[in-house]
Coordinates of C-alpha atoms and ligand atoms in Angstrom, one line a residue:
X168 CA 15.1 18.8 -1.9
X169 CA 13.6 18.1 1.6
X170 CA 11.8 20.7 3.2
X171 CA 10.8 20.1 6.7
X172 CA 12.4 18.3 9.7
X173 CA 11.0 14.9 10.3
X174 CA 11.5 14.1 14.2
X175 CA 11.8 10.4 13.6
X176 CA 15.2 10.6 11.6
X177 CA 18.2 12.5 11.7
X178 CA 18.0 13.5 7.9
X179 CA 15.5 16.4 7.0
X180 CA 12.9 14.5 5.2
X181 CA 9.3 15.4 5.3
X182 CA 7.0 12.7 4.5
X183 CA 4.3 14.8 2.7
X184 CA 2.1 13.3 -0.1
X185 CA 1.5 16.8 -1.4
X186 CA 3.7 19.7 -0.8
X187 CA 2.5 22.7 -2.6
X188 CA 4.8 25.7 -2.8
X189 CA 2.3 27.9 -1.2
X190 CA -1.4 28.0 -0.1
X191 CA -3.7 29.0 2.6
X192 CA -2.7 26.0 4.7
X193 CA 0.4 24.0 5.0
X194 CA 0.2 20.1 4.8
X195 CA 1.6 18.1 7.8
X196 CA 3.9 15.2 7.3
X197 CA 2.9 11.5 8.3
X198 CA 5.3 11.9 11.4
X199 CA 3.1 15.0 12.5
X200 CA -0.1 13.3 12.6
X201 CA -0.7 9.7 14.2
X202 CA -3.8 8.0 14.4
X203 CA -3.7 5.3 17.0
X204 CA -7.3 4.5 18.2
X205 CA -10.8 4.0 16.6
X206 CA -12.4 3.7 13.2
X207 CA -9.3 4.7 11.1
X208 CA -6.5 3.1 13.2
X209 CA -8.3 -0.1 12.6
X210 CA -8.3 0.7 8.9
X211 CA -4.9 1.4 8.9
X212 CA -4.2 -1.7 10.7
X213 CA -6.0 -3.7 8.5
X214 CA -4.1 -2.0 5.6
X215 CA -0.6 -3.0 7.3
X216 CA -1.7 -6.7 8.3
X217 CA -3.8 -7.7 5.4
X218 CA -4.6 -5.4 2.4
X219 CA -1.0 -4.5 1.3
X220 CA 0.1 -8.1 1.5
X221 CA -3.1 -9.2 -0.3
X222 CA -2.3 -6.8 -3.1
X223 CA 1.2 -8.1 -3.3
X224 CA 0.2 -11.8 -3.3
X225 CA -2.3 -11.2 -6.1
X226 CA -0.2 -9.3 -8.2
X227 CA 2.6 -12.2 -8.0
X228 CA -0.2 -14.9 -8.7
X229 CA -1.8 -13.1 -11.7
X230 CA 1.7 -12.5 -13.0
X231 CA 1.8 -8.5 -13.1
X232 CA 4.8 -8.3 -11.1
X233 CA 6.4 -11.4 -12.9
X234 CA 6.0 -9.3 -16.2
X235 CA 9.1 -7.4 -15.0
X236 CA 10.9 -10.7 -14.7
X237 CA 9.7 -11.7 -18.0
X238 CA 10.8 -8.5 -19.7
X239 CA 14.5 -9.2 -18.2
X240 CA 14.4 -12.8 -19.3
X241 CA 13.3 -12.1 -22.9
X242 CA 9.9 -13.9 -22.6
X243 CA 7.7 -10.8 -23.6
X244 CA 5.5 -10.5 -25.4
X245 CA 4.6 -14.3 -25.2
X246 CA 4.5 -14.4 -21.2
X247 CA 2.9 -11.0 -20.5
X248 CA 0.0 -11.0 -18.0
X249 CA -2.7 -8.4 -17.4
X250 CA -4.1 -5.3 -19.1
X251 CA -1.9 -2.8 -20.7
X252 CA -1.7 -0.6 -17.4
X253 CA -0.9 -3.4 -15.0
X254 CA 2.6 -2.0 -14.3
X255 CA 0.8 0.8 -12.7
X256 CA -0.7 -1.3 -10.0
X257 CA 2.8 -2.7 -9.1
X258 CA 3.7 1.2 -8.6
X259 CA 0.5 1.9 -6.5
X260 CA 1.3 -1.1 -4.4
X261 CA 5.0 0.3 -3.9
X262 CA 3.4 3.6 -3.1
X263 CA 1.4 2.1 -0.4
X264 CA 4.6 0.3 0.8
X265 CA 6.6 3.5 0.9
X266 CA 4.0 5.3 3.1
X267 CA 3.5 2.4 5.3
X268 CA 7.5 1.9 5.7
X269 CA 7.5 5.6 6.5
X270 CA 4.7 5.3 9.0
X271 CA 5.6 2.4 11.0
X272 CA 9.4 1.8 9.9
X273 CA 8.8 -1.8 9.2
X274 CA 11.9 -3.4 8.1
X275 CA 10.4 -6.6 6.8
X276 CA 8.2 -4.4 4.4
X277 CA 11.2 -2.4 3.4
X278 CA 12.9 -5.5 2.3
X279 CA 9.9 -6.5 0.4
X280 CA 9.9 -3.2 -1.3
X281 CA 13.5 -3.3 -2.2
X282 CA 13.0 -6.8 -3.7
X283 CA 10.4 -5.1 -6.1
X284 CA 12.9 -2.4 -7.0
X285 CA 15.6 -5.3 -7.9
X286 CA 13.2 -6.8 -10.3
X287 CA 11.9 -3.6 -11.8
X288 CA 15.2 -1.9 -12.3
X289 CA 16.7 -4.0 -15.0
X290 CA 13.6 -3.5 -17.2
X291 CA 14.4 0.1 -17.5
X292 CA 15.9 0.9 -20.9
X293 CA 19.1 3.1 -21.4
X294 CA 16.9 6.3 -22.3
X295 CA 14.7 5.8 -19.3
X296 CA 12.0 4.2 -20.8
X297 CA 10.1 1.6 -18.7
X298 CA 7.0 -0.4 -19.6
X299 CA 6.3 -4.2 -20.0
X300 CA 3.6 -3.7 -22.6
X301 CA 5.2 -1.8 -25.3
X302 CA 8.4 -1.5 -27.4
X303 CA 9.8 -4.9 -27.9
X304 CA 9.7 -7.1 -30.8
X305 CA 6.5 -8.5 -31.2
X306 CA 5.0 -5.5 -29.1
X307 CA 3.4 -2.5 -30.1
X308 CA 5.9 0.2 -30.8
X309 CA 6.3 2.8 -27.9
X310 CA 3.8 5.5 -27.7
X311 CA 1.8 4.2 -30.8
X312 CA -1.4 4.2 -28.6
X313 CA -1.6 7.2 -26.5
X314 CA -5.4 6.9 -26.5
X315 CA -5.4 3.6 -24.5
X316 CA -2.0 2.4 -24.1
X317 CA -1.5 3.9 -20.6
X318 CA 2.4 4.5 -20.8
X319 CA 2.3 8.0 -19.3
X320 CA -0.2 7.0 -16.7
X321 CA 2.1 4.1 -15.6
X322 CA 4.9 6.7 -15.3
X323 CA 2.5 8.8 -13.2
X324 CA 2.1 6.0 -10.6
X325 CA 6.1 5.3 -10.9
X326 CA 6.7 9.0 -10.0
X327 CA 4.1 9.2 -7.1
X328 CA 5.5 6.1 -5.6
X329 CA 9.1 7.6 -5.9
X330 CA 8.1 10.7 -4.2
X331 CA 6.5 8.5 -1.3
X332 CA 9.9 6.5 -1.1
X333 CA 12.2 9.8 -1.5
X334 CA 10.1 11.5 1.1
X335 CA 10.0 8.7 3.7
X336 CA 13.1 6.9 3.2
X337 CA 15.6 9.1 0.8
X338 CA 16.9 9.3 -2.6
X339 CA 17.6 5.8 -3.2
X340 CA 17.8 3.5 -6.3
X341 CA 14.2 3.8 -7.0
X342 CA 14.0 7.2 -6.7
X343 CA 17.0 7.7 -9.2
X344 CA 15.1 5.1 -11.6
X345 CA 12.1 7.3 -11.4
X346 CA 14.0 10.4 -12.2
X347 CA 15.5 8.7 -15.4
X348 CA 11.9 7.8 -16.4
X349 CA 10.7 11.5 -15.7
X350 CA 13.6 12.9 -17.8
X351 CA 12.6 10.6 -20.5
X352 CA 9.2 11.7 -20.5
X353 CA 10.5 15.5 -20.7
X354 CA 12.8 14.6 -23.5
X355 CA 10.2 12.7 -25.7
X356 CA 7.1 14.7 -24.9
X357 CA 8.6 18.2 -24.3
X358 CA 8.7 21.0 -26.7
X359 CA 9.7 19.8 -30.2
X360 CA 8.7 16.1 -29.1
X361 CA 5.5 14.2 -29.4
X362 CA 2.9 16.8 -29.0
X363 CA 0.1 14.9 -27.2
X364 CA -1.0 13.7 -23.9
X365 CA -2.1 10.4 -22.3
X366 CA -5.4 9.1 -22.5
X367 CA -5.6 8.7 -18.8
X368 CA -4.6 11.6 -16.9
X369 CA -2.4 11.1 -14.0
X370 CA 1.2 11.8 -14.9
X371 CA 0.3 15.6 -14.6
X372 CA 0.0 15.7 -10.8
X373 CA 2.7 13.1 -10.5
X374 CA 5.3 15.3 -12.4
X375 CA 4.3 18.3 -10.5
X376 CA 4.8 16.4 -7.2
X377 CA 8.1 15.1 -8.4
X378 CA 9.1 18.6 -9.5
X379 CA 8.4 19.8 -6.0
X380 CA 10.2 17.0 -4.7
X381 CA 13.3 17.4 -6.7
X382 CA 13.1 21.3 -6.7
X383 CA 13.5 20.8 -10.5
X384 CA 11.3 22.8 -12.6
X385 CA 11.5 20.9 -16.0
X386 CA 8.8 18.3 -14.4
X387 CA 6.4 21.0 -13.9
X388 CA 7.0 22.5 -17.3
X389 CA 6.0 19.2 -18.6
X390 CA 3.0 19.0 -16.5
X391 CA 2.1 22.4 -18.0
X392 CA 2.5 21.2 -21.5
X393 CA 0.3 18.1 -20.9
X394 CA -2.5 20.2 -19.4
X395 CA -2.4 22.8 -21.8
X396 CA -2.5 20.5 -24.9
X397 CA -5.2 18.7 -23.4
X398 CA -9.1 19.7 -24.4
X399 CA -8.0 20.5 -28.1
X400 CA -8.9 17.1 -29.7
X401 CA -5.2 16.1 -29.7
X402 CA -5.9 12.4 -28.8
X403 CA -8.7 12.2 -31.6
X404 CA -12.3 11.2 -31.4
X405 CA -13.6 7.7 -30.1
X406 CA -16.9 6.2 -29.6
X407 CA -17.3 7.4 -26.2
X408 CA -16.6 10.9 -27.4
X409 CA -13.5 12.8 -26.5
X410 CA -15.1 14.2 -23.5
X411 CA -14.3 10.5 -21.8
X412 CA -10.8 11.4 -21.6
X413 CA -11.3 15.2 -21.1
X414 CA -10.1 16.0 -24.6
X415 CA -13.2 18.0 -25.6
X416 CA -12.8 21.1 -23.7
X417 CA -9.5 22.7 -22.3
X418 CA -9.3 22.4 -18.5
X419 CA -9.6 26.4 -17.9
X420 CA -12.8 26.5 -20.1
X421 CA -14.8 23.5 -18.8
X422 CA -17.8 24.1 -16.4
X423 CA -18.1 20.8 -14.9
X424 CA -16.4 17.4 -14.4
X425 CA -17.3 14.8 -17.2
X426 CA -16.5 12.0 -18.8
X427 CA -14.5 8.8 -17.2
X428 CA -14.7 10.1 -13.4
X429 CA -11.4 8.8 -12.5
X430 CA -9.6 10.5 -15.4
X431 CA -11.6 13.7 -14.7
X432 CA -10.7 14.0 -10.9
X433 CA -6.9 13.0 -11.6
X434 CA -6.7 15.7 -14.3
X435 CA -8.4 18.4 -11.9
X436 CA -6.0 17.6 -9.1
X437 CA -3.0 18.0 -11.6
X438 CA -4.6 21.3 -12.9
X439 CA -4.9 22.6 -9.3
X440 CA -1.1 21.6 -8.6
X441 CA -0.3 23.4 -11.6
X442 CA -2.3 26.6 -10.6
X443 CA -0.6 26.7 -7.4
X444 CA 3.0 26.4 -8.9
X445 CA 2.3 28.8 -11.5
X446 CA 0.4 31.1 -9.1
X447 CA -2.4 31.2 -11.6
X448 CA -5.5 31.8 -9.5
X449 CA -7.7 31.5 -12.4
X450 CA -6.8 27.9 -13.2
X451 CA -7.4 27.0 -9.4
X452 CA -10.7 29.0 -9.6
X453 CA -11.8 27.2 -12.8
X454 CA -11.5 23.9 -11.2
X455 CA -12.9 24.7 -8.0
X456 CA -16.1 26.1 -9.9
X457 CA -16.1 22.8 -11.7
X458 CA -15.9 20.7 -8.6
X459 CA -18.6 22.8 -6.9
X460 CA -20.9 22.2 -9.7
X461 CA -20.0 18.5 -10.0
X462 CA -20.6 18.1 -6.1
X463 CA -24.0 19.9 -6.4
X464 CA -25.2 18.0 -9.3
X465 CA -23.3 15.0 -10.1
X466 CA -22.3 13.4 -6.6
X467 CA -23.9 10.7 -4.8
X468 CA -24.9 11.0 -1.1
X469 CA -21.8 9.0 -0.4
X470 CA -19.5 11.3 -2.0
X471 CA -19.1 8.6 -4.7
X472 CA -18.7 10.0 -8.3
X473 CA -19.6 8.3 -11.6
X474 CA -23.4 7.5 -12.6
X475 CA -22.6 5.6 -15.9
X476 CA -21.3 2.0 -16.1
X477 CA -20.5 2.8 -19.8
X478 CA -17.3 5.0 -19.8
X479 CA -17.1 4.7 -16.0
X480 CA -18.4 8.3 -16.5
X481 CA -20.3 11.1 -15.0
X482 CA -23.8 11.3 -16.1
X483 CA -25.9 14.3 -16.7
X484 CA -26.8 16.9 -13.8
X485 CA -29.1 15.0 -11.4
X486 CA -28.8 11.8 -13.1
X487 CA -27.9 9.8 -9.9
X488 CA -29.5 6.2 -10.2
X489 CA -28.9 4.1 -7.1
X490 CA -29.0 0.8 -8.8
X491 CA -26.9 1.8 -11.6
X492 CA -24.3 3.7 -9.6
X493 CA -20.8 3.4 -10.7
X494 CA -19.1 5.4 -8.0
X495 CA -15.8 3.6 -8.5
X496 CA -13.5 3.5 -5.5
X497 CA -10.7 5.2 -7.4
X498 CA -13.0 7.9 -8.5
X499 CA -13.7 8.7 -4.5
X500 CA -10.3 8.5 -3.7
X501 CA -9.3 10.8 -6.7
X502 CA -11.9 13.2 -5.2
X503 CA -10.4 13.1 -2.1
X504 CA -6.9 14.1 -3.6
X505 CA -8.5 17.0 -5.6
X506 CA -10.6 18.2 -2.6
X507 CA -7.4 18.0 -0.1
X508 CA -5.4 20.3 -2.9
X509 CA -8.0 22.7 -2.9
X510 CA -8.2 22.5 1.1
X511 CA -4.6 23.3 1.0
X512 CA -4.9 26.1 -1.5
X513 CA -8.1 27.8 -0.1
X514 CA -8.4 26.8 3.8
X515 CA -12.2 26.5 2.7
X516 CA -13.5 23.5 5.2
X517 CA -16.3 22.4 2.7
X518 CA -13.5 20.6 1.0
X519 CA -12.7 18.7 4.1
X520 CA -16.6 18.1 4.5
X521 CA -16.4 16.1 1.2
X522 CA -13.2 14.5 2.1
X523 CA -14.8 13.2 5.4
X524 CA -18.0 11.9 3.5
X525 CA -16.0 10.1 0.9
X526 CA -13.5 8.7 3.6
X527 CA -16.3 7.1 5.4
X528 CA -18.6 6.1 2.5
X529 CA -16.4 5.3 -0.4
X530 CA -12.9 4.6 0.7
X531 CA -13.9 2.7 4.0
X532 CA -16.7 0.6 1.9
X533 CA -14.3 -0.8 -0.5
X534 CA -12.4 -3.3 1.6
X535 CA -14.3 -6.2 3.1
X536 CA -13.8 -6.5 7.1
X537 CA -10.9 -8.9 6.6
X538 CA -9.2 -6.8 3.8
X539 CA -9.3 -9.8 1.5
X540 CA -12.1 -8.5 -0.9
X541 CA -12.9 -5.1 -2.4
X542 CA -15.5 -3.2 -4.2
X543 CA -14.6 -1.8 -7.5
X544 CA -18.1 0.0 -8.0
X545 CA -20.2 1.0 -5.1
X546 CA -23.7 0.7 -5.8
X547 CA -26.3 2.4 -3.4
X548 CA -28.9 -0.3 -4.3
X549 CA -28.4 -4.0 -4.6
X550 CA -31.6 -5.5 -6.2
X551 CA -30.4 -9.2 -6.4
X552 CA -28.5 -11.1 -3.7
X553 CA -25.6 -12.1 -6.0
X554 CA -23.1 -14.5 -5.5
X555 CA -19.8 -15.0 -3.9
X556 CA -17.1 -14.2 -6.4
X557 CA -14.5 -17.1 -6.6
X558 CA -11.7 -16.6 -4.2
X559 CA -9.0 -17.6 -6.5
X560 CA -10.0 -16.1 -10.0
X561 CA -10.1 -12.2 -11.0
X562 CA -13.5 -11.0 -11.3
X563 CA -14.8 -8.7 -13.7
X564 CA -14.4 -5.1 -12.5
X565 CA -18.1 -3.9 -12.2
X566 CA -19.7 -7.1 -10.6
X567 CA -21.1 -5.1 -7.8
X568 CA -23.0 -7.6 -5.8
X569 CA -20.2 -8.6 -3.3
X570 CA -16.6 -7.7 -2.9
X571 CA -14.3 -9.5 -5.0
X572 CA -10.6 -10.6 -4.0
X573 CA -9.1 -9.2 -7.3
X574 CA -10.1 -7.8 -10.5
X575 CA -9.1 -8.1 -14.2
X576 CA -8.9 -4.3 -13.9
X577 CA -7.6 -4.0 -10.4
X578 CA -6.9 -0.3 -9.9
X579 CA -9.1 0.2 -6.6
X580 CA -7.5 -2.3 -4.1
X581 CA -4.0 -0.6 -4.5
X582 CA -5.5 2.7 -4.4
X583 CA -7.2 2.1 -1.2
X584 CA -3.6 0.6 0.3
X585 CA -1.9 3.9 -0.6
X586 CA -4.6 6.1 0.7
X587 CA -4.9 4.3 3.9
X588 CA -1.0 4.3 4.5
X589 CA -0.8 8.0 3.9
X590 CA -4.2 9.1 5.6
X591 CA -2.9 11.1 8.6
X592 CA -1.8 13.8 6.2
X593 CA -5.4 14.4 5.4
X594 CA -6.5 15.0 8.8
X595 CA -4.7 18.1 10.0
X596 CA -2.8 21.3 8.5
X597 CA -0.8 24.3 9.9
X598 CA -0.2 28.0 9.1
X599 CA 2.3 30.2 10.6
X600 CA 0.1 31.2 13.5
X601 CA -2.1 27.9 14.0
X602 CA -3.1 24.2 13.8
X603 CA -6.4 23.1 12.0
X604 CA -7.9 19.8 12.7
X605 CA -10.2 18.7 9.8
X606 CA -10.9 15.0 10.6
X607 CA -11.4 13.5 13.8
X608 CA -9.8 10.3 15.1
X609 CA -7.9 9.5 18.5
X610 CA -4.3 10.3 17.9
X611 CA -1.7 13.2 18.2
X612 CA -0.8 16.1 15.9
X613 CA 2.1 18.5 16.2
X614 CA 3.1 21.5 13.9
X615 CA 5.9 24.0 13.7
X616 CA 4.5 27.4 13.7
X617 CA 6.4 30.6 13.1
X618 CA 7.2 31.1 16.7
X619 CA 7.7 27.3 17.8
X620 CA 6.2 24.0 17.9
X621 CA 2.6 22.9 19.2
X622 CA 0.9 19.7 19.7
X623 CA -2.4 18.5 20.6
X624 CA -3.7 15.0 21.7
X625 CA -7.3 14.1 20.6
X626 CA -9.4 11.4 22.2
X627 CA -12.8 10.5 20.7
X628 CA -14.9 7.6 19.8
X629 CA -16.0 9.5 16.7
X630 CA -18.0 8.8 14.5
X631 CA -19.6 6.4 16.8
X632 CA -19.8 9.4 19.5
X633 CA -19.8 12.9 18.5
X634 CA -17.6 14.3 21.5
X635 CA -14.1 15.1 20.4
X636 CA -11.6 16.1 23.1
X637 CA -8.5 18.0 22.3
X638 CA -6.0 18.5 24.9
X639 CA -2.8 20.8 24.4
X640 CA 0.3 18.9 24.9
X641 CA 2.9 21.4 23.6
X642 CA 2.6 25.0 23.5
X643 CA 4.1 28.4 23.2
X644 CA 4.1 31.6 25.4
X645 CA 2.7 33.5 22.5
X646 CA -1.0 33.2 21.5
X647 CA -1.7 30.8 18.7
X648 CA -4.9 29.7 17.2
X649 CA -6.6 26.0 17.4
X650 CA -9.2 25.5 14.7
X651 CA -11.7 22.9 14.6
X652 CA -13.9 21.9 11.6
X653 CA -17.6 21.8 12.3
X654 CA -19.2 19.6 9.6
X655 CA -22.0 20.9 7.3
X656 CA -24.2 18.1 8.5
X657 CA -24.0 19.2 12.0
X658 CA -26.2 22.1 11.2
X659 CA -26.8 24.4 14.2
X660 CA -26.4 21.8 16.8
X661 CA -22.6 21.8 17.3
X662 CA -21.1 23.2 20.4
X663 CA -17.7 23.9 21.7
X664 CA -16.6 23.9 25.3
X665 CA -13.5 25.9 26.3
X666 CA -12.5 26.8 29.9
X667 CA -15.7 25.2 31.1
X668 CA -17.9 27.4 29.0
X669 CA -20.0 25.9 26.3
X670 CA -20.8 28.0 23.1
X671 CA -22.5 27.0 19.9
X672 CA -20.3 26.2 17.1
X673 CA -21.3 27.4 13.6
X674 CA -20.7 25.2 10.5
X675 CA -17.1 25.8 9.1
X676 CA -14.1 26.3 11.2
X677 CA -14.3 27.4 14.7
X678 CA -11.1 29.4 15.8
X679 CA -9.8 29.5 19.2
X680 CA -6.9 32.2 19.6
X681 CA -5.3 32.6 22.9
X682 CA -2.0 31.7 24.7
X683 CA -2.6 28.1 25.5
X684 CA -1.1 26.2 28.3
X685 CA -0.3 22.4 28.5
X686 CA -3.2 20.5 29.7
X687 CA -5.8 23.0 28.2
X688 CA -8.9 21.1 26.9
X689 CA -11.2 22.0 23.9
X690 CA -14.3 19.9 23.7
X691 CA -16.2 19.7 20.3
X692 CA -19.7 18.1 20.4
X693 CA -21.1 17.2 17.3
X694 CA -24.8 15.9 16.9
X695 CA -24.0 12.4 15.3
X696 CA -27.4 10.8 16.2
X697 CA -29.2 9.6 13.2
X698 CA -31.3 11.8 11.1
X699 CA -33.4 11.8 7.8
X700 CA -32.0 13.2 4.6
X701 CA -34.1 14.1 1.8
X702 CA -32.8 14.3 -1.8
X703 CA -32.9 17.3 -4.1
X704 CA -36.2 17.0 -6.0
X705 CA -34.4 17.2 -9.3
X706 CA -32.9 13.8 -8.9
X707 CA -35.6 11.6 -10.4
X708 CA -34.4 8.5 -9.5
X709 CA -34.7 9.3 -5.8
X710 CA -38.1 10.9 -5.7
X711 CA -40.3 9.6 -2.8
X712 CA -37.4 8.1 -0.9
X713 CA -35.3 9.2 2.0
X714 CA -32.0 8.3 3.3
X715 CA -30.6 7.9 7.0
X716 CA -27.4 9.5 7.9
X717 CA -25.6 9.1 11.3
X718 CA -22.9 11.8 11.6
X719 CA -20.6 11.5 8.4
X720 CA -21.9 7.9 8.1
X721 CA -24.4 6.9 5.4
X722 CA -26.8 4.1 6.6
X723 CA -28.3 1.6 4.6
X724 CA -31.0 -1.4 5.0
X725 CA -29.5 -4.9 4.3
X726 CA -32.0 -7.8 3.7
X727 CA -29.8 -9.6 6.5
X728 CA -31.5 -7.3 8.9
X729 CA -35.0 -7.3 7.6
X730 CA -36.4 -10.8 8.0
X731 CA -40.1 -9.8 7.4
X732 CA -39.2 -9.3 3.6
X733 CA -37.7 -11.4 1.1
X734 CA -35.9 -8.3 -0.6
X735 CA -35.3 -4.8 0.6
X736 CA -37.4 -3.6 -2.2
X737 CA -40.6 -4.6 -0.4
X738 CA -39.7 -2.4 2.3
X739 CA -41.6 1.1 3.0
X740 CA -40.2 3.5 5.7
X741 CA -42.9 5.0 7.9
X742 CA -40.8 8.0 9.0
X743 CA -40.3 6.7 12.5
X744 CA -36.7 6.9 13.1
X745 CA -34.7 5.9 16.3
X746 CA -31.2 6.1 17.3
X747 CA -30.6 4.3 20.9
X748 CA -26.8 4.7 21.6
X749 CA -25.9 4.2 18.0
X750 CA -28.5 1.3 17.3
X751 CA -30.4 3.0 14.3
X752 CA -33.7 1.6 13.3
X753 CA -36.4 2.6 11.2
X754 CA -40.3 1.7 11.1
X755 CA -41.2 -0.2 8.2
X756 CA -44.3 -1.7 6.4
X757 CA -44.2 -4.6 3.9
X758 CA -45.4 -3.8 0.4
X759 CA -46.8 -6.6 -1.5
X760 CA -47.3 -6.2 -5.4
X761 CA -48.8 -9.1 -7.4
X762 CA -46.9 -10.1 -10.6
X763 CA -48.9 -8.8 -13.6
X764 CA -48.2 -9.1 -17.2
X765 CA -47.7 -5.5 -17.5
X766 CA -45.6 -3.4 -14.9
X767 CA -47.8 -0.2 -15.3
X768 CA -51.1 0.8 -14.3
X769 CA -50.6 -1.4 -11.2
X770 CA -53.5 -1.5 -8.9
X771 CA -52.7 -4.5 -6.9
X772 CA -50.1 -3.0 -4.4
X773 CA -50.9 -3.4 -0.7
X774 CA -49.1 -2.2 2.2
X775 CA -49.2 -4.3 5.6
X776 CA -51.1 -2.9 8.5
X777 CA -48.3 -4.0 10.7
X778 CA -45.0 -2.4 11.2
X779 CA -41.7 -3.8 11.9
X780 CA -38.6 -2.1 13.3
X781 CA -35.7 -2.8 11.2
X782 CA -32.2 -2.2 12.1
X783 CA -30.0 0.1 9.6
X784 CA -26.2 -0.4 9.5
X785 CA -23.3 1.8 8.2
X786 CA -23.2 1.6 4.4
X787 CA -19.3 0.8 4.5
X788 CA -19.9 -2.1 6.6
X789 CA -22.8 -3.7 4.3
X790 CA -22.2 -7.1 2.6
X791 CA -19.8 -8.8 5.1
X792 CA -22.5 -11.5 6.0
X793 CA -22.9 -13.1 2.7
X794 CA -25.1 -12.4 -0.4
X795 CA -27.9 -9.8 0.5
X796 CA -30.1 -7.0 -1.0
X797 CA -29.4 -3.4 0.2
X798 CA -30.8 0.2 -0.3
X799 CA -29.4 3.4 1.1
X800 CA -32.4 5.4 -0.3
X801 CA -35.5 4.2 1.4
X802 CA -39.1 4.6 -0.2
X803 CA -41.7 6.4 1.9
X804 CA -44.8 4.6 2.5
X805 CA -46.9 7.6 1.5
X806 CA -45.0 7.8 -1.9
X807 CA -46.9 4.8 -3.1
X808 CA -50.4 4.6 -4.6
X809 CA -51.5 1.7 -2.7
X810 CA -54.3 0.2 -0.8
X811 CA -53.6 -0.3 2.9
X812 CA -54.5 -3.0 5.0
X813 CA -55.4 -0.4 7.7
Ligands
ZN1011 ZN1 -10.3 1.6 -9.6

């Protein structure tokens, strides 16, 4: 079952979130990648010190964990709290805890994990069924609502949590519980069983990973059945259309991701996993083509996905409104999961480019600076300052003015927690002959190549600064290859210095193959200074606007920093952009428009003669200073038909 040696334990456990049987690149375990300084170390510390405990406390408070107690005590359905899928968030929390225990060996957290297992285990029925929402007297029968019931979705998160537990701690009671649930799914939904699927994809990639973990093919066979059944109208039509849950077109035939964005990326991730295990290149290629079109036409500058609040769904090509962006945090995380699988399968660094963009601008944006509140949706344009959500009451999920401590549907906070806890694995990979660095943070990476172990130490203040120093700390007598990603945004301005000689480094992977010595230093210099970014002219919602990016970080204008206007919508930018050691400012003028009875044929707009320099801040850090208005895309002064005061 375990596949590689973990240096922190005497057993052979490899703490891998994803472990495909083959691919261009091999994943590295959490024990092989440490992040110990800078931006992502701070986020991981925040997760450990605040986010995980916050999620646990809220799920106790709102009764989602208590649902398991109520089941044992015979108080269901009367005392059931939360939506039909609330069990899944308890499992996502447990996945976060499991990775965190694996990362930090925190005994207190391990005790909390075991306490949750002790409350959940007695709820499992003799045949493996486990759900607090269905199947009891007074509740809907099991599997009577596959469109909306989320029973298989909940199992998916249970299995992912079990994989995390098994690969960090071992095959304990929780893993065995999950195995009984997985066997139950195979028994009930296998050949000759219920020939349907879950309205919310998730169990597919979870079954495949559980199959990889256990070495048992029946779980992968079941995932194949689910993936093959979907797309043939098996769930029936609904008001939102069967594309909402990707039941309109078989996954191999689809041309683009569509419908509910989280469902779409979760299904796509499972399809890549299946294509890898079945060695069906056509399936991997089909998903890769769908993603490529989605990235080119249906993705926000932040990497966010989902342009419609209705159905939490993708819009049409180039339909990407800033002020109604849904861009759910979970869709961004699902995109990271999908891109990581394709990175492992193909070795193509463009997947790591989108992972970086989404990490810095969706994942990092969701949690507040104190880890006590989260964005569910991630708007790119806040028109009204909004109000501070109540500290002690769950918020509607799409109230996007300020981060909220918890939501009626609270999938995002636990998704943030499990991703941050397992983040290291996304940063580097290996092959038989080399080590690849895809994301940059201060820390260490080691890998076992065919002829032995190599390791490097990275020092950097990335992304504040663009210099990344990589020092070889463990090497081989043979030559091997160290590869570093040059992000697409770097254009032609990146350089790499080896043995004191500096060369330009083209976008993609730069490969250094040689017999390294301990102490050898490679320095990658990336041009992180602020730059203007223009939108594709087919995105109507962005015409006449520009954004500012700094390295991988999308910048924004928050009204808190623009005292000369009452709202950021009065700001027009002049094109004057400065970056003084990370302090990014733009020249602006104030646009004044008088209120008319009719908002068309306006001829009363005036642009101030005076300019004011206004500071931009990273989008991920906005809304940490109280209610404000905010824009990512900034209108150019030349785009308005105005009379100027000049
Ligand atoms: Zn979510």
